Amino acid sequence: MTPADLPMLLTLLVIVVTIVLYAIDRFTLEFIALGSVVALLAIFSFPWAASNGQPAPTIGPADLLAGFANPALITVICLLIIGQALFQTDALDKPAKLMVKATRRYPFVAAGAILATVAVTSGFLNNTPVVVMFLPILSAVAAAQGKSASRLLMPLSFIAILGGMTTLIGSSTNLLVADVAARSSDVRLGFFSFTGLGAILAVVGGLYVIFVMPLLLRARRTMADELQSSSGKQFIAQISITAGHPLEGVEAVAGLFPPLKDMTVRLVQRGERPILPPFENVTLSVGDTVIVAATRSALTSALARRNPLMGTEGNETDDTEPAPSQRSLTLTEAMVAPASRLSGRTIAQSGFHSATSCVIMGVQRRSRMPRMAMTEIRLEPGDVLLIAGGASDIEKLRRYHDVLLLDWSTAEVPPRRLAPRALAIFTLLVAVIATGVVPIVSAALAATFAMIAAGCLNVRQALRAVDSRIFMLIGASIASATALEATGGATAIADLLVGALEAQPPMMILSALFFLVMVMTNLLSNNATAVLLTPIAVNMAVQTGLPVEAFVTCVIFAANCSFATPIGYQTNLIVMGPGHYRFSDFLIAGTPLAILIWLTFTFLAPVYYGFDML
């Protein structure tokens, strides 16, 4: 061993220790990633001397820290924020529900159509927000079929991963591999460079996911599933009909008001005259007050519509304060405390809005469901109030001791009226990236700015979408890959692999690389695996004289094969809880899929890239 080899060996040691620490999961991922960067900075702060004609590696702090400002990393973060904006505005909720409604008589068709939509959407959007958006919809489809959600939620995650294989921005892994390959070779991957082969792999995998995987998944129902149908609390709320209100002129059909199909109308107050159900020949007019019983979900939808059915104006007669902006509206639940000053008072008498700047949108009383206007109900200890307000005003309710804030219930109201803006910005982003008019990172940054400027999400929500684990993991992985390349470690590993496979045909060399990456991506993060092995793949291609692009896309597809463990990819962790999966479920259902993709790539890649199989 020469002195010039020592930096390479120390770099390999740091990478191995980092991988082991990631795998045993004893420390936080951010801590491990930061430690690896500090170790690399320490190694290359020492002035290594050249030996035997081999130059000493020259890597400065700027080189090792450049990964945290890498354009690919910035693009990934921007795509996460853009995905959060689409989720925040429920931009894909209405199309998905229309799909479910159109296939209501054939629930299996609905599930297949939704999974196909997920696959296509994942090719243009980060997989994580796609899974988050479609998870409740597929859960509803499973309930309509009378099946356990476990039959559909793991397929949802896997279909999103398969769809993400098809384009450059379909997965953060794709972008990172393309960036590392561009810096270490002449390969420049475009938006659709590997879409042909990726689409074939996605179709093959999709057929397995839709037709075979449900047979391998056990139906798992918990007590929460059994009680789900009876857990929807009903709030008494009221809707005031004003000029131009969406309900103005709506006529009852068969005793019901169609726009209020998700609510139970208990009373229509017309001046001094109450109109009770059934509502025959009743047409709502300006001045009417509609008293409804509805779940929180239904009331949230009424607030989130482009033309809200409910206003957020105060209910107090002397109220002169501005209502909370619907753009940043937050809903929470709070219980009237024992000995509260609200007890025995109506909402108008309570002075609640004046004291808190929040508005009571509904009242839930466990003992009985009163048939009167919400503003006439005298509050009692134990009543649960549905409260709307700005995020800061909701936070101040902690100091308002007349109610007990139920922290778990706090959630922002999705501004669905902004969904067309979010979709327009996202569509323009995809078009710009696909045409290559501007660099991807520039387009992603511009789209992120446009989402915030258009009000689709605020700065606080955008910052929340930035996953610190992804930021640290990618930045540290790029630092390790840079050190590995500069010290000759990537070339040395490629020499070992090529030497071990020297007598093997090109197809087997590529297949062996795929298998190695596939195994590592299920034990570590797919991003870390991809960034670390891309320089090695490039060196293997150069030494064997095979197309470099084939080896680069091999890493992309293999790193996306994170099906065999729940830790392989974020979306697997997202569906694990709602689907009540165990670790073994991923091994049983995901391992065959990974093997299927591996074998398909092994036989198709030589044909696709035009080199001899033997």
Coordinates of C-alpha atoms in Angstrom, one line a residue:
M1 CA 0.0 0.0 0.0
T2 CA 1.4 3.4 -0.9
P3 CA 0.7 6.7 0.8
A4 CA -1.5 7.7 -2.1
D5 CA -3.7 4.7 -1.4
L6 CA -4.4 5.8 2.1
P7 CA -7.0 8.5 1.3
M8 CA -8.8 6.1 -0.9
L9 CA -8.9 3.4 1.9
L10 CA -10.0 6.0 4.5
T11 CA -12.7 7.2 2.1
L12 CA -13.9 3.6 1.6
L13 CA -13.9 3.1 5.4
V14 CA -16.1 6.2 5.9
I15 CA -18.5 5.0 3.3
V16 CA -18.7 1.5 4.8
V17 CA -19.2 2.7 8.3
T18 CA -21.9 5.2 7.1
I19 CA -23.7 2.4 5.3
V20 CA -23.6 0.1 8.4
L21 CA -24.9 3.0 10.6
Y22 CA -27.7 3.6 8.1
A23 CA -28.6 0.0 8.1
I24 CA -28.7 -0.6 11.9
D25 CA -30.8 2.6 12.4
R26 CA -29.5 3.4 15.8
F27 CA -28.9 7.1 15.1
T28 CA -30.9 9.7 13.1
L29 CA -30.1 9.7 9.4
E30 CA -29.2 13.5 9.5
F31 CA -26.6 12.8 12.3
I32 CA -25.0 10.0 10.4
A33 CA -24.8 12.0 7.1
L34 CA -23.4 15.0 8.9
G35 CA -20.8 12.8 10.6
S36 CA -19.7 11.3 7.3
V37 CA -19.2 14.8 5.8
V38 CA -17.1 15.8 8.9
A39 CA -15.0 12.7 8.6
L40 CA -14.3 13.4 4.9
L41 CA -13.4 17.0 5.6
A42 CA -11.0 15.7 8.3
I43 CA -9.4 13.2 5.9
F44 CA -8.8 15.8 3.1
S45 CA -7.6 18.5 5.5
F46 CA -4.4 16.5 5.8
P47 CA -1.7 17.3 3.2
W48 CA -1.3 14.0 1.5
A49 CA 2.0 13.5 -0.4
A50 CA 2.4 12.0 -3.9
S51 CA 4.0 8.6 -4.1
N52 CA 5.4 6.4 -6.9
G53 CA 4.3 8.8 -9.5
Q54 CA 0.7 8.9 -8.3
P55 CA -0.6 12.4 -7.6
A56 CA -2.0 13.1 -4.2
P57 CA -5.8 13.7 -4.2
T58 CA -6.6 17.4 -4.1
I59 CA -10.1 17.9 -2.7
G60 CA -11.0 21.0 -0.7
P61 CA -13.9 21.7 1.5
A62 CA -15.7 23.5 -1.4
D63 CA -15.6 20.2 -3.4
L64 CA -17.0 18.1 -0.6
L65 CA -19.7 20.6 0.3
A66 CA -20.7 21.3 -3.3
G67 CA -23.3 18.6 -3.0
F68 CA -25.5 20.7 -0.8
A69 CA -25.7 23.3 -3.5
N70 CA -25.9 20.7 -6.3
P71 CA -28.5 21.6 -9.0
A72 CA -30.0 18.1 -8.8
L73 CA -30.6 18.5 -5.1
I74 CA -32.1 21.9 -5.5
T75 CA -34.4 20.5 -8.2
V76 CA -35.5 17.6 -5.9
I77 CA -36.3 20.1 -3.2
C78 CA -38.3 22.3 -5.6
L79 CA -40.2 19.3 -6.9
L80 CA -41.1 18.4 -3.3
I81 CA -42.5 21.9 -2.7
I82 CA -44.4 21.8 -6.0
G83 CA -45.9 18.4 -5.0
Q84 CA -46.9 19.9 -1.7
A85 CA -48.7 22.7 -3.4
L86 CA -50.7 20.3 -5.5
F87 CA -51.5 18.3 -2.3
Q88 CA -52.3 21.5 -0.4
T89 CA -54.8 22.6 -3.0
D90 CA -56.3 19.1 -3.5
A91 CA -55.6 19.7 -7.2
L92 CA -55.8 16.0 -8.1
D93 CA -58.7 15.2 -5.7
K94 CA -61.6 16.1 -8.0
P95 CA -60.3 14.2 -11.1
A96 CA -59.7 11.1 -8.9
K97 CA -63.2 11.3 -7.4
L98 CA -64.7 11.7 -10.8
M99 CA -62.9 8.5 -11.9
V100 CA -64.3 6.7 -8.9
K101 CA -67.8 7.9 -9.6
A102 CA -67.6 6.9 -13.3
T103 CA -66.7 3.4 -12.3
R104 CA -68.9 3.1 -9.2
R105 CA -70.5 -0.1 -10.6
Y106 CA -67.2 -1.7 -11.2
P107 CA -64.9 -1.0 -8.1
F108 CA -62.1 -3.2 -9.5
V109 CA -62.0 -1.0 -12.6
A110 CA -61.9 2.1 -10.4
A111 CA -58.9 0.7 -8.5
G112 CA -57.1 -0.2 -11.7
A113 CA -57.9 3.2 -13.3
I114 CA -56.6 5.0 -10.2
L115 CA -53.4 3.0 -10.1
A116 CA -52.9 3.7 -13.8
T117 CA -53.3 7.4 -13.1
V118 CA -50.8 7.2 -10.3
A119 CA -48.3 5.6 -12.6
V120 CA -48.6 8.3 -15.2
T121 CA -48.6 11.1 -12.6
S122 CA -45.5 9.7 -10.9
G123 CA -43.6 10.1 -14.1
F124 CA -44.0 13.9 -13.8
L125 CA -44.2 14.5 -10.1
N126 CA -42.3 13.3 -7.0
N127 CA -43.7 9.9 -5.8
T128 CA -44.3 10.9 -2.2
P129 CA -47.0 13.6 -2.7
V130 CA -48.7 11.4 -5.3
V131 CA -49.1 8.6 -2.8
V132 CA -50.3 11.0 -0.1
M133 CA -52.9 12.4 -2.4
F134 CA -54.3 9.1 -3.7
L135 CA -54.0 7.1 -0.4
P136 CA -57.4 8.2 1.0
I137 CA -59.1 7.7 -2.4
L138 CA -57.9 4.1 -2.7
S139 CA -58.9 3.5 0.9
A140 CA -62.4 4.7 0.0
V141 CA -62.4 2.3 -3.0
A142 CA -61.4 -0.6 -0.8
A143 CA -64.3 0.3 1.6
A144 CA -66.7 0.4 -1.3
Q145 CA -65.5 -3.1 -2.3
G146 CA -65.8 -4.3 1.2
K147 CA -62.1 -5.2 1.2
S148 CA -59.2 -4.4 3.5
A149 CA -57.2 -1.4 2.5
S150 CA -54.1 -3.6 2.6
R151 CA -55.1 -5.1 -0.7
L152 CA -54.5 -1.7 -2.5
L153 CA -52.1 0.5 -0.5
M154 CA -48.9 -1.5 -1.1
P155 CA -49.7 -1.7 -4.8
L156 CA -50.2 2.1 -4.7
S157 CA -46.7 2.6 -3.4
F158 CA -45.2 0.2 -5.9
I159 CA -47.1 1.6 -8.9
A160 CA -45.8 5.1 -7.9
I161 CA -42.2 3.8 -7.9
L162 CA -42.7 2.1 -11.2
G163 CA -44.1 5.2 -12.8
G164 CA -41.3 7.3 -11.4
M165 CA -38.8 5.1 -13.5
T166 CA -40.1 6.5 -16.8
T167 CA -38.8 10.1 -16.9
L168 CA -35.9 12.2 -15.7
I169 CA -38.0 14.0 -13.0
G170 CA -40.1 11.0 -12.0
S171 CA -37.9 10.3 -9.0
S172 CA -35.2 12.2 -7.2
T173 CA -33.0 9.2 -7.8
N174 CA -33.2 9.7 -11.5
L175 CA -32.1 13.3 -11.3
L176 CA -29.2 12.5 -9.0
V177 CA -27.9 9.7 -11.1
A178 CA -28.1 11.9 -14.3
D179 CA -26.2 14.6 -12.5
V180 CA -23.4 12.4 -11.2
A181 CA -23.1 10.7 -14.7
A182 CA -22.9 14.1 -16.4
R183 CA -20.0 15.1 -14.1
S184 CA -18.1 11.8 -14.6
S185 CA -18.8 11.0 -18.2
D186 CA -20.1 12.4 -21.5
V187 CA -23.7 11.0 -20.9
R188 CA -26.4 13.7 -20.8
L189 CA -29.8 12.2 -20.1
G190 CA -32.8 14.1 -21.3
F191 CA -36.4 14.2 -20.1
F192 CA -37.4 11.1 -22.1
S193 CA -34.0 9.5 -22.6
F194 CA -34.9 6.2 -20.9
T195 CA -38.7 6.4 -21.1
G196 CA -39.0 3.6 -23.7
L197 CA -37.2 1.0 -21.6
G198 CA -38.7 2.4 -18.3
A199 CA -42.2 2.2 -19.7
I200 CA -41.7 -1.5 -20.6
L201 CA -40.4 -2.2 -17.1
A202 CA -43.3 -0.3 -15.6
V203 CA -45.9 -2.2 -17.6
V204 CA -44.4 -5.6 -16.7
G205 CA -44.2 -4.6 -13.0
G206 CA -47.7 -3.1 -13.2
L207 CA -49.3 -6.3 -14.4
Y208 CA -47.7 -8.1 -11.5
V209 CA -48.9 -5.4 -9.0
I210 CA -52.5 -5.4 -10.2
F211 CA -53.1 -9.1 -10.9
V212 CA -50.7 -11.1 -8.7
M213 CA -49.8 -9.0 -5.7
P214 CA -53.3 -8.8 -4.2
L215 CA -53.2 -12.6 -4.0
L216 CA -50.1 -12.5 -1.9
L217 CA -51.2 -9.8 0.5
R218 CA -53.2 -10.8 3.5
A219 CA -56.3 -8.8 4.5
R220 CA -55.5 -7.0 7.7
R221 CA -58.2 -5.3 9.7
T222 CA -57.7 -3.7 13.0
M223 CA -60.1 -2.5 15.6
A224 CA -59.9 1.0 14.0
D225 CA -61.1 -0.4 10.7
E226 CA -64.1 -2.0 12.5
L227 CA -65.1 1.2 14.2
Q228 CA -64.3 3.5 11.2
S229 CA -67.9 3.7 10.0
S230 CA -69.2 4.9 13.4
S231 CA -66.4 7.3 14.3
G232 CA -67.5 10.3 12.2
K233 CA -68.5 13.0 14.7
Q234 CA -71.5 15.1 13.7
F235 CA -71.3 18.9 14.2
I236 CA -74.3 21.2 14.2
A237 CA -73.4 24.1 11.8
Q238 CA -75.3 26.8 9.9
I239 CA -75.2 28.2 6.5
S240 CA -76.4 31.7 5.9
I241 CA -77.8 32.3 2.4
T242 CA -76.7 35.7 1.1
A243 CA -77.0 37.3 -2.3
G244 CA -75.0 35.4 -4.8
H245 CA -74.5 32.4 -2.5
P246 CA -74.1 29.0 -4.2
L247 CA -77.3 27.7 -2.5
E248 CA -79.4 30.7 -3.6
G249 CA -82.4 29.4 -5.6
V250 CA -81.6 25.7 -4.9
E251 CA -84.8 23.7 -4.8
A252 CA -85.3 20.5 -2.7
V253 CA -85.5 17.3 -4.7
A254 CA -87.2 14.4 -3.0
G255 CA -87.0 16.3 0.2
L256 CA -83.2 16.8 -0.1
F257 CA -81.0 19.6 -1.3
P258 CA -78.5 18.1 -3.9
P259 CA -75.5 20.4 -3.1
L260 CA -75.8 19.3 0.6
K261 CA -75.8 15.6 -0.1
D262 CA -73.0 15.0 2.4
M263 CA -74.9 16.8 5.2
T264 CA -78.1 16.3 7.0
V265 CA -80.3 19.4 6.8
R266 CA -82.2 19.6 10.1
L267 CA -83.9 22.9 9.8
V268 CA -84.3 25.9 7.4
Q269 CA -84.9 29.1 9.4
R270 CA -86.9 31.6 7.3
G271 CA -87.4 34.8 9.3
E272 CA -89.4 33.7 12.3
R273 CA -90.7 30.6 10.7
P274 CA -88.8 27.3 11.0
I275 CA -89.1 24.8 8.1
L276 CA -88.6 21.2 9.2
P277 CA -87.9 18.2 7.1
P278 CA -89.1 16.7 4.8
F279 CA -88.5 19.7 2.6
E280 CA -91.1 19.5 -0.1
N281 CA -91.4 22.4 -2.6
V282 CA -88.8 24.4 -0.6
T283 CA -86.5 26.8 -2.5
L284 CA -83.7 28.4 -0.6
S285 CA -83.6 32.2 -0.9
V286 CA -81.6 35.2 0.4
G287 CA -82.1 35.5 4.2
D288 CA -82.6 31.8 4.9
T289 CA -80.4 30.1 7.5
V290 CA -79.8 26.4 6.8
I291 CA -79.0 24.3 10.0
V292 CA -77.1 21.1 9.1
A293 CA -75.5 18.2 10.9
A294 CA -72.3 17.2 9.2
T295 CA -68.9 15.6 9.8
R296 CA -65.8 17.6 10.0
S297 CA -64.7 16.3 6.6
A298 CA -68.0 17.5 5.0
L299 CA -67.6 20.9 6.7
T300 CA -64.0 21.2 5.6
S301 CA -65.1 20.5 2.0
A302 CA -67.8 23.2 2.3
L303 CA -65.1 25.7 3.4
A304 CA -62.5 24.6 0.8
R305 CA -64.7 24.9 -2.3
R306 CA -63.9 27.5 -5.0
N307 CA -67.3 29.1 -4.0
P308 CA -67.4 28.2 -0.3
L309 CA -70.8 27.1 1.1
M310 CA -69.9 28.5 4.5
G311 CA -68.4 31.8 5.4
T312 CA -65.9 32.5 8.1
E313 CA -67.5 35.6 9.3
G314 CA -68.0 36.0 13.1
N315 CA -71.3 35.0 14.6
E316 CA -71.3 37.8 17.1
T317 CA -73.8 40.6 16.5
D318 CA -71.3 43.3 17.5
D319 CA -68.4 41.8 15.6
T320 CA -66.3 44.4 13.7
E321 CA -63.1 42.4 13.5
P322 CA -62.0 41.0 10.1
A323 CA -62.6 37.3 9.5
P324 CA -59.6 35.0 9.1
S325 CA -58.3 34.9 5.6
Q326 CA -59.6 31.9 3.8
R327 CA -56.3 31.6 2.1
S328 CA -54.6 30.5 5.4
L329 CA -57.6 29.1 7.2
T330 CA -56.9 26.4 9.9
L331 CA -59.5 24.2 11.5
T332 CA -59.3 22.7 14.9
E333 CA -61.5 21.2 17.6
A334 CA -61.7 22.3 21.2
M335 CA -63.8 21.2 24.1
V336 CA -65.7 23.5 26.4
A337 CA -63.9 23.2 29.7
P338 CA -65.6 22.6 33.1
A339 CA -66.4 25.9 34.8
S340 CA -65.9 27.7 31.5
R341 CA -67.2 31.2 31.1
L342 CA -68.8 30.0 27.9
S343 CA -71.1 27.6 29.8
G344 CA -74.7 28.6 29.6
R345 CA -74.1 31.2 26.9
T346 CA -74.9 31.3 23.2
I347 CA -72.1 31.9 20.8
A348 CA -73.2 35.5 20.3
Q349 CA -73.1 36.1 24.1
S350 CA -69.8 34.4 24.6
G351 CA -67.6 37.0 23.0
F352 CA -65.5 34.2 21.7
H353 CA -64.5 35.8 18.4
S354 CA -63.6 39.1 20.1
A355 CA -61.4 37.3 22.6
T356 CA -59.7 34.9 20.2
S357 CA -60.1 36.2 16.6
C358 CA -61.4 32.7 15.8
V359 CA -64.8 31.7 14.6
I360 CA -66.9 28.8 15.8
M361 CA -68.0 26.9 12.7
G362 CA -69.9 24.0 14.4
V363 CA -71.0 22.5 17.7
Q364 CA -71.0 18.8 18.6
R365 CA -73.0 17.6 21.6
R366 CA -72.6 14.0 22.6
S367 CA -75.8 13.6 24.6
R368 CA -78.2 14.9 22.0
M369 CA -78.5 16.7 18.6
P370 CA -80.6 19.9 19.2
R371 CA -82.8 21.1 16.3
M372 CA -82.2 24.8 16.5
A373 CA -79.9 27.4 15.0
M374 CA -76.3 27.0 16.0
T375 CA -76.2 30.5 17.3
E376 CA -79.1 29.8 19.7
I377 CA -77.5 26.8 21.3
R378 CA -76.4 27.4 24.9
L379 CA -72.9 25.9 25.3
E380 CA -72.3 23.2 27.9
P381 CA -69.1 21.7 29.4
G382 CA -68.1 18.8 27.2
D383 CA -69.4 20.3 24.0
V384 CA -66.8 20.1 21.1
L385 CA -66.5 23.2 19.0
L386 CA -65.2 23.2 15.4
I387 CA -63.1 26.4 15.3
A388 CA -61.7 28.2 12.2
G389 CA -59.0 30.8 12.4
G390 CA -55.5 31.8 11.3
A391 CA -52.7 29.5 12.3
S392 CA -51.3 32.0 14.9
D393 CA -54.8 32.6 16.3
I394 CA -55.4 28.9 16.7
E395 CA -52.0 28.6 18.5
K396 CA -53.1 31.3 21.0
L397 CA -56.1 29.2 22.0
R398 CA -53.7 27.3 24.2
R399 CA -53.8 30.3 26.5
Y400 CA -57.6 30.6 26.3
H401 CA -58.6 28.5 29.3
D402 CA -62.3 28.4 28.6
V403 CA -61.7 25.7 26.0
L404 CA -59.4 22.7 25.9
L405 CA -57.6 22.6 22.5
L406 CA -57.5 19.1 20.9
D407 CA -54.0 19.4 19.3
W408 CA -54.3 16.3 17.1
S409 CA -57.3 17.8 15.3
T410 CA -55.6 20.9 14.0
A411 CA -55.3 21.0 10.2
E412 CA -55.2 23.6 7.5
V413 CA -58.2 23.9 5.1
P414 CA -57.0 23.1 1.5
P415 CA -57.6 26.2 -0.7
R416 CA -59.3 24.2 -3.5
R417 CA -60.3 27.3 -5.4
L418 CA -56.6 27.7 -6.2
A419 CA -56.3 24.2 -7.6
P420 CA -56.6 25.4 -11.3
R421 CA -53.6 27.8 -10.7
A422 CA -51.5 24.9 -9.2
L423 CA -52.4 22.6 -12.1
A424 CA -51.6 25.4 -14.6
I425 CA -48.2 26.1 -13.1
F426 CA -47.4 22.4 -12.9
T427 CA -48.4 21.7 -16.5
L428 CA -46.3 24.6 -17.7
L429 CA -43.3 23.3 -15.7
V430 CA -43.6 19.8 -17.3
A431 CA -43.9 21.4 -20.8
V432 CA -40.8 23.6 -20.3
I433 CA -38.7 20.7 -18.9
A434 CA -39.9 18.3 -21.7
T435 CA -39.0 20.8 -24.4
G436 CA -35.6 21.6 -22.9
V437 CA -36.1 25.4 -23.3
V438 CA -34.4 26.1 -20.0
P439 CA -32.4 24.0 -17.5
I440 CA -34.5 21.8 -15.2
V441 CA -33.3 23.5 -12.1
S442 CA -34.2 27.0 -13.4
A443 CA -37.7 25.8 -14.4
A444 CA -38.2 24.1 -11.0
L445 CA -37.1 27.2 -9.1
A446 CA -39.4 29.4 -11.2
A447 CA -42.4 27.0 -10.7
T448 CA -41.7 27.0 -6.9
F449 CA -41.7 30.8 -6.8
A450 CA -44.9 30.8 -8.9
M451 CA -46.7 28.4 -6.5
I452 CA -45.9 30.6 -3.5
A453 CA -46.7 33.9 -5.4
A454 CA -50.0 32.5 -6.6
G455 CA -51.0 31.6 -3.0
C456 CA -51.1 27.8 -3.6
L457 CA -49.0 27.5 -0.4
N458 CA -47.2 29.9 1.8
V459 CA -43.5 30.0 2.7
R460 CA -44.0 28.1 6.0
Q461 CA -45.8 25.3 4.2
A462 CA -43.0 25.3 1.5
L463 CA -40.3 25.0 4.1
R464 CA -42.2 22.2 5.8
A465 CA -42.1 20.2 2.5
V466 CA -38.3 20.3 2.5
D467 CA -37.3 17.0 4.1
S468 CA -34.1 17.4 6.1
R469 CA -33.3 13.7 5.7
I470 CA -33.3 14.0 1.9
F471 CA -31.2 17.2 2.0
M472 CA -28.6 15.7 4.3
L473 CA -28.6 12.3 2.7
I474 CA -28.1 13.5 -0.8
G475 CA -25.6 16.2 0.1
A476 CA -23.5 13.7 2.1
S477 CA -23.8 11.0 -0.6
I478 CA -22.5 13.4 -3.3
A479 CA -19.6 14.3 -1.0
S480 CA -18.8 10.6 -0.7
A481 CA -19.1 10.0 -4.4
T482 CA -16.8 13.0 -5.1
A483 CA -14.2 11.7 -2.7
L484 CA -14.5 8.1 -4.1
E485 CA -14.0 9.4 -7.7
A486 CA -11.1 11.8 -6.8
T487 CA -9.1 9.1 -4.9
G488 CA -9.5 6.5 -7.5
G489 CA -11.8 4.4 -5.4
A490 CA -14.5 4.2 -8.0
T491 CA -12.0 3.0 -10.6
A492 CA -10.6 0.4 -8.1
I493 CA -14.0 -1.0 -7.3
A494 CA -14.9 -1.1 -11.0
D495 CA -11.6 -3.0 -11.7
L496 CA -12.5 -5.6 -9.1
L497 CA -16.0 -6.1 -10.5
V498 CA -14.8 -6.2 -14.0
G499 CA -12.1 -8.7 -13.0
A500 CA -14.6 -10.9 -11.2
L501 CA -16.8 -10.8 -14.3
E502 CA -14.1 -10.9 -16.9
A503 CA -15.1 -14.1 -18.6
Q504 CA -18.8 -13.2 -18.5
P505 CA -20.8 -11.9 -21.4
P506 CA -21.9 -8.2 -21.5
M507 CA -25.4 -9.1 -20.5
M508 CA -24.2 -10.8 -17.3
I509 CA -22.0 -7.9 -16.4
L510 CA -24.9 -5.5 -16.7
S511 CA -27.2 -7.9 -14.8
A512 CA -24.7 -8.3 -12.0
L513 CA -24.5 -4.5 -11.6
F514 CA -28.3 -4.3 -11.5
F515 CA -28.5 -7.0 -8.9
L516 CA -25.9 -5.3 -6.6
V517 CA -27.7 -1.9 -6.8
M518 CA -31.1 -3.6 -6.3
V519 CA -29.9 -5.3 -3.1
M520 CA -28.3 -2.2 -1.7
T521 CA -31.3 0.0 -2.4
N522 CA -33.5 -2.2 -0.2
L523 CA -31.0 -2.0 2.7
L524 CA -30.1 1.7 2.4
S525 CA -31.7 4.8 0.9
N526 CA -32.2 4.5 -2.9
N527 CA -30.6 8.0 -3.3
A528 CA -27.5 7.1 -1.3
T529 CA -27.1 3.9 -3.3
A530 CA -27.5 5.6 -6.6
V531 CA -25.1 8.4 -6.0
L532 CA -22.4 6.1 -4.6
L533 CA -22.6 3.5 -7.3
T534 CA -23.0 5.7 -10.4
P535 CA -19.3 6.5 -10.7
I536 CA -18.5 2.8 -10.3
A537 CA -21.0 2.0 -13.1
V538 CA -19.5 4.6 -15.4
N539 CA -16.0 3.2 -14.8
M540 CA -17.3 -0.4 -15.5
A541 CA -18.7 0.8 -18.8
V542 CA -15.5 2.5 -19.8
Q543 CA -13.4 -0.6 -19.0
T544 CA -15.6 -3.1 -20.8
G545 CA -16.2 -0.8 -23.8
L546 CA -20.0 -1.0 -23.5
P547 CA -22.4 1.9 -23.8
V548 CA -22.1 4.2 -20.7
E549 CA -25.7 5.1 -20.9
A550 CA -26.7 1.5 -20.5
F551 CA -24.9 1.3 -17.2
V552 CA -26.2 4.7 -16.0
T553 CA -29.8 3.7 -16.7
C554 CA -29.1 0.3 -15.1
V555 CA -28.3 2.2 -11.8
I556 CA -31.5 4.3 -12.2
F557 CA -33.8 1.3 -12.7
A558 CA -32.1 -0.9 -10.0
A559 CA -32.0 1.9 -7.4
N560 CA -35.8 2.4 -7.9
C561 CA -36.4 -1.4 -7.2
S562 CA -36.9 -0.6 -3.5
F563 CA -39.8 -3.1 -3.1
A564 CA -38.6 -5.7 -0.7
T565 CA -38.4 -3.7 2.5
P566 CA -40.4 -0.8 4.0
I567 CA -37.2 1.2 4.6
G568 CA -36.3 1.1 0.9
Y569 CA -38.4 4.1 -0.1
Q570 CA -40.5 6.8 1.6
T571 CA -43.8 5.7 0.0
N572 CA -43.4 2.3 1.5
L573 CA -43.2 3.8 5.0
I574 CA -46.2 6.0 4.2
V575 CA -48.5 3.1 3.4
M576 CA -47.2 0.8 6.1
G577 CA -49.4 2.2 8.8
P578 CA -52.7 2.7 7.0
G579 CA -52.3 -0.8 5.4
H580 CA -51.3 -2.4 8.7
Y581 CA -48.4 -4.1 6.9
R582 CA -45.6 -6.1 8.6
F583 CA -42.0 -6.2 7.4
S584 CA -42.6 -9.7 6.1
D585 CA -45.4 -8.4 3.8
F586 CA -42.9 -6.4 1.8
L587 CA -40.6 -9.3 1.6
I588 CA -43.3 -11.7 0.3
A589 CA -45.0 -9.3 -2.1
G590 CA -42.0 -7.0 -3.1
T591 CA -39.2 -9.5 -3.6
P592 CA -40.8 -11.2 -6.6
L593 CA -41.4 -7.8 -8.2
A594 CA -37.8 -6.7 -7.8
I595 CA -36.6 -10.0 -9.3
L596 CA -39.1 -9.6 -12.2
I597 CA -37.8 -6.2 -13.0
W598 CA -34.2 -7.4 -12.7
L599 CA -34.8 -10.3 -15.2
T600 CA -36.8 -8.1 -17.6
F601 CA -34.0 -5.5 -17.7
T602 CA -31.4 -8.3 -18.1
F603 CA -32.9 -9.5 -21.3
L604 CA -34.2 -6.2 -22.7
A605 CA -31.2 -3.9 -22.1
P606 CA -28.8 -5.5 -24.6
V607 CA -31.5 -5.3 -27.3
Y608 CA -32.5 -1.7 -26.3
Y609 CA -28.9 -0.4 -26.3
G610 CA -27.7 -2.5 -29.2
F611 CA -24.9 -4.7 -27.9
D612 CA -24.3 -8.4 -28.0
M613 CA -25.9 -10.4 -25.3
L614 CA -23.2 -13.1 -25.3

